[in-house]
CSV table of C-alpha atoms in Angstrom, one decimal:
chain,number,residue,atom,x,y,z
D,1,LEU,CA,5.9,26.2,-27.9
D,2,GLU,CA,8.7,28.0,-26.6
D,3,SER,CA,9.4,30.1,-30.0
D,4,SER,CA,4.9,30.8,-29.7
D,5,GLN,CA,4.0,34.7,-29.9
D,6,ASP,CA,0.3,33.0,-28.4
D,7,VAL,CA,-0.2,32.9,-24.4
D,8,LYS,CA,-3.1,31.3,-24.3
D,9,GLN,CA,-1.2,28.7,-26.4
D,10,VAL,CA,1.8,28.7,-23.8
D,11,ARG,CA,-0.6,28.3,-20.6
D,12,ALA,CA,-2.7,25.7,-21.8
D,13,PHE,CA,-0.3,23.0,-23.4
D,14,VAL,CA,1.9,24.1,-19.4
D,15,ASP,CA,-1.8,24.2,-17.8
D,16,GLY,CA,-2.6,20.6,-19.2
D,17,MET,CA,0.7,19.2,-18.7
D,18,ASN,CA,0.6,19.8,-15.3
D,19,ARG,CA,-3.5,18.3,-15.1
D,20,SER,CA,-1.5,15.3,-16.3
D,21,ILE,CA,1.2,14.8,-13.5
D,22,VAL,CA,-1.0,15.3,-11.0
D,23,PRO,CA,-1.8,11.8,-10.2
D,24,TYR,CA,1.4,11.1,-10.3
D,25,GLU,CA,2.7,13.1,-7.7
D,26,THR,CA,3.8,12.8,-4.7
D,27,PHE,CA,0.6,11.5,-2.5
D,28,VAL,CA,2.4,11.3,0.6
D,29,GLU,CA,6.6,11.8,1.9
D,30,THR,CA,7.0,8.6,3.7
D,31,GLY,CA,11.0,9.5,3.5
D,32,ASN,CA,11.9,6.3,0.9
D,33,GLU,CA,11.4,7.1,-2.4
D,34,ALA,CA,10.3,3.8,-3.1
D,35,VAL,CA,7.5,3.3,-1.0
D,36,ASP,CA,6.7,6.5,-2.1
D,37,ILE,CA,6.0,5.6,-5.3
D,38,ILE,CA,4.2,2.2,-4.6
D,39,LEU,CA,1.8,4.8,-2.0
D,40,ALA,CA,1.0,6.9,-5.0
D,41,ASP,CA,0.5,4.2,-7.3
D,42,LYS,CA,-2.1,2.4,-4.2
D,43,ALA,CA,-3.6,5.6,-4.0
D,44,ALA,CA,-4.5,6.2,-7.2
D,45,LEU,CA,-6.1,2.5,-7.4
D,46,CYS,CA,-7.9,2.9,-3.6
D,47,GLN,CA,-9.3,6.3,-5.9
D,48,SER,CA,-10.5,5.2,-8.9
D,49,GLU,CA,-12.5,2.1,-6.3
D,50,ARG,CA,-13.3,4.7,-4.1
D,51,ILE,CA,-11.9,3.9,-1.5
D,52,ARG,CA,-10.0,6.3,0.7
D,53,LEU,CA,-6.7,5.4,2.6
D,54,VAL,CA,-5.1,7.3,5.6
D,55,PRO,CA,-1.3,6.4,5.7
D,56,TYR,CA,1.2,7.8,8.2
D,57,VAL,CA,3.5,5.7,7.0
D,58,ASP,CA,7.4,7.2,8.1
D,59,ALA,CA,9.7,4.7,5.5
D,60,SER,CA,13.0,7.5,6.7
D,61,ARG,CA,14.3,4.2,8.0
D,62,LEU,CA,14.3,1.3,5.5
D,63,GLY,CA,16.7,1.9,3.5
D,64,PHE,CA,17.7,-1.4,4.6
D,65,MET,CA,15.7,-3.1,2.0
D,66,THR,CA,15.7,-3.0,-2.1
D,67,SER,CA,13.5,-1.8,-3.0
D,68,PHE,CA,11.5,-5.5,-4.5
D,69,GLU,CA,11.3,-5.3,-0.9
D,70,LEU,CA,10.3,-2.6,-0.1
D,71,CYS,CA,7.5,-3.3,-3.4
D,72,ALA,CA,6.1,-6.2,-2.1
D,73,LEU,CA,6.2,-5.5,1.0
D,74,PHE,CA,4.2,-2.7,0.6
D,75,GLY,CA,2.1,-4.3,-2.6
D,76,ASN,CA,1.0,-6.4,-1.6
D,77,ALA,CA,-0.2,-5.2,1.7
D,78,LEU,CA,-1.7,-3.0,0.2
D,79,ASP,CA,-2.9,-4.9,-2.9
D,80,ASN,CA,-5.1,-7.3,-0.1
D,81,ALA,CA,-7.2,-4.9,1.8
D,82,ILE,CA,-7.6,-2.9,-1.6
D,83,GLU,CA,-9.4,-6.6,-3.0
D,84,ALA,CA,-11.0,-6.8,1.2
D,85,THR,CA,-12.8,-3.5,0.5
D,86,ALA,CA,-13.5,-2.9,-2.6
D,87,PRO,CA,-16.7,-5.1,-2.7
D,88,LEU,CA,-18.0,-3.3,0.7
D,89,GLY,CA,-21.4,-1.3,-0.1
D,90,GLU,CA,-21.4,1.0,3.4
D,91,GLU,CA,-19.7,4.5,2.3
D,92,ALA,CA,-18.2,4.8,5.8
D,93,LEU,CA,-16.2,0.5,6.1
D,94,ARG,CA,-13.6,1.9,3.0
D,95,GLU,CA,-11.4,2.8,4.7
D,96,ILE,CA,-8.3,1.1,4.7
D,97,ALA,CA,-4.9,2.4,7.6
D,98,LEU,CA,-1.6,1.8,7.1
D,99,LYS,CA,0.1,2.9,9.6
D,100,VAL,CA,4.4,2.9,10.1
D,101,SER,CA,6.2,3.7,12.5
D,102,TYR,CA,9.5,2.2,14.9
D,103,ASP,CA,9.7,1.3,18.6
D,104,ARG,CA,13.3,1.4,19.5
D,105,ASN,CA,15.3,-0.2,16.1
D,106,LEU,CA,11.9,-2.1,15.3
D,107,MET,CA,9.8,-1.3,12.3
D,108,VAL,CA,6.5,-1.7,13.3
D,109,MET,CA,3.6,-1.9,10.2
D,110,ARG,CA,-0.1,-2.5,11.2
D,111,VAL,CA,-2.6,-2.0,8.1
D,112,ASN,CA,-6.1,-2.1,8.6
D,113,ASN,CA,-9.1,-2.3,7.0
D,114,ASN,CA,-12.8,-4.1,7.3
D,115,PHE,CA,-13.8,-7.1,5.0
D,116,VAL,CA,-17.0,-8.4,4.1
D,117,GLY,CA,-17.2,-12.7,4.9
D,118,GLU,CA,-15.5,-15.6,5.6
D,119,LEU,CA,-12.4,-16.0,4.9
D,120,SER,CA,-11.3,-19.5,3.7
D,121,LYS,CA,-7.8,-21.0,4.9
D,122,ARG,CA,-5.7,-23.8,3.8
D,123,GLY,CA,-4.5,-25.6,6.4
D,124,GLN,CA,-2.5,-23.2,8.7
D,125,ARG,CA,-3.1,-20.2,5.8
D,126,LEU,CA,-4.8,-18.1,3.9
D,127,ALA,CA,-6.4,-19.1,1.2
D,128,THR,CA,-6.9,-16.8,-2.1
D,129,THR,CA,-9.7,-15.2,-3.2
D,130,LYS,CA,-8.6,-14.6,-7.1
D,131,GLY,CA,-10.3,-16.7,-9.4
D,132,GLN,CA,-7.2,-18.8,-10.5
D,133,ARG,CA,-5.2,-19.4,-8.2
D,134,GLU,CA,-2.4,-20.2,-10.3
D,135,GLY,CA,0.7,-17.7,-8.7
D,136,HIS,CA,-2.4,-15.7,-6.5
D,137,GLY,CA,-2.7,-16.0,-3.4
D,138,PHE,CA,1.4,-15.6,-1.7
D,139,GLY,CA,1.2,-11.9,-1.0
D,140,LEU,CA,1.3,-12.9,2.5
D,141,ASP,CA,3.9,-15.4,2.3
D,142,SER,CA,5.8,-13.0,0.0
D,143,ILE,CA,5.8,-10.4,3.4
D,144,GLU,CA,6.5,-13.4,6.0
D,145,GLU,CA,9.6,-13.9,4.0
D,146,ILE,CA,10.4,-11.0,3.9
D,147,ALA,CA,10.2,-9.7,7.5
D,148,GLN,CA,11.8,-13.7,8.2
D,149,LYS,CA,14.8,-12.4,6.1
D,150,HIS,CA,15.9,-8.8,8.0
D,151,GLY,CA,15.3,-11.0,11.4
D,152,GLY,CA,11.4,-10.0,11.8
D,153,ALA,CA,7.7,-11.4,11.5
D,154,MET,CA,4.7,-10.9,10.3
D,155,SER,CA,1.0,-12.3,11.6
D,156,PHE,CA,-2.5,-11.0,10.3
D,157,GLU,CA,-5.6,-11.7,12.6
D,158,ALA,CA,-9.4,-11.5,10.7
D,159,LYS,CA,-12.2,-10.5,13.2
D,160,ASP,CA,-15.4,-9.0,13.2
D,161,GLY,CA,-15.3,-8.2,9.7
D,162,VAL,CA,-11.8,-6.0,10.7
D,163,PHE,CA,-8.8,-7.7,9.1
D,164,VAL,CA,-5.0,-6.1,10.7
D,165,LEU,CA,-2.0,-7.1,9.4
D,166,ASN,CA,1.1,-6.5,11.4
D,167,VAL,CA,4.8,-6.8,10.7
D,168,VAL,CA,7.8,-5.8,12.3
D,169,ILE,CA,10.9,-5.7,11.5
D,170,PRO,CA,14.6,-4.7,13.3
D,171,VAL,CA,15.7,-1.8,12.3
D,172,PRO,CA,19.8,-2.7,11.5
D,173,ALA,CA,21.4,0.6,13.4
């Protein structure tokens, strides 16, 4: 292409490359590259499922967490929300709100999504809804473990068809 004299061919190639790159462009800039990548990936999944992802995320102060922890925290939270939201037929209900903000030296993460049906529990835990139980059902446990590792906590509430996940983690000075 560098030696090509055909301007149309070069433009067509550049246009094609631009179209192929668009899905990987930053969905939202959170201040943390790992979180940006996770959100871009989950946003693409939401788009394919016709789910609106509404992120309000400031991850600029999460550098004390490893990329693995951030992937587990955000990935599990959003995967659970997507799985719960996807079966909903009504377009207005197909929305996931993700908010990460700070209150003094606490990171506060909240994920809201609608769901249909009843959530089943095994003891104090939610039971997995995936067909194969082995290797599944540890998403909330993983989120809670990460929160506790950093001196924080996780809680959730499911009421009237709305699931709310809350994670609070102290941010080191």
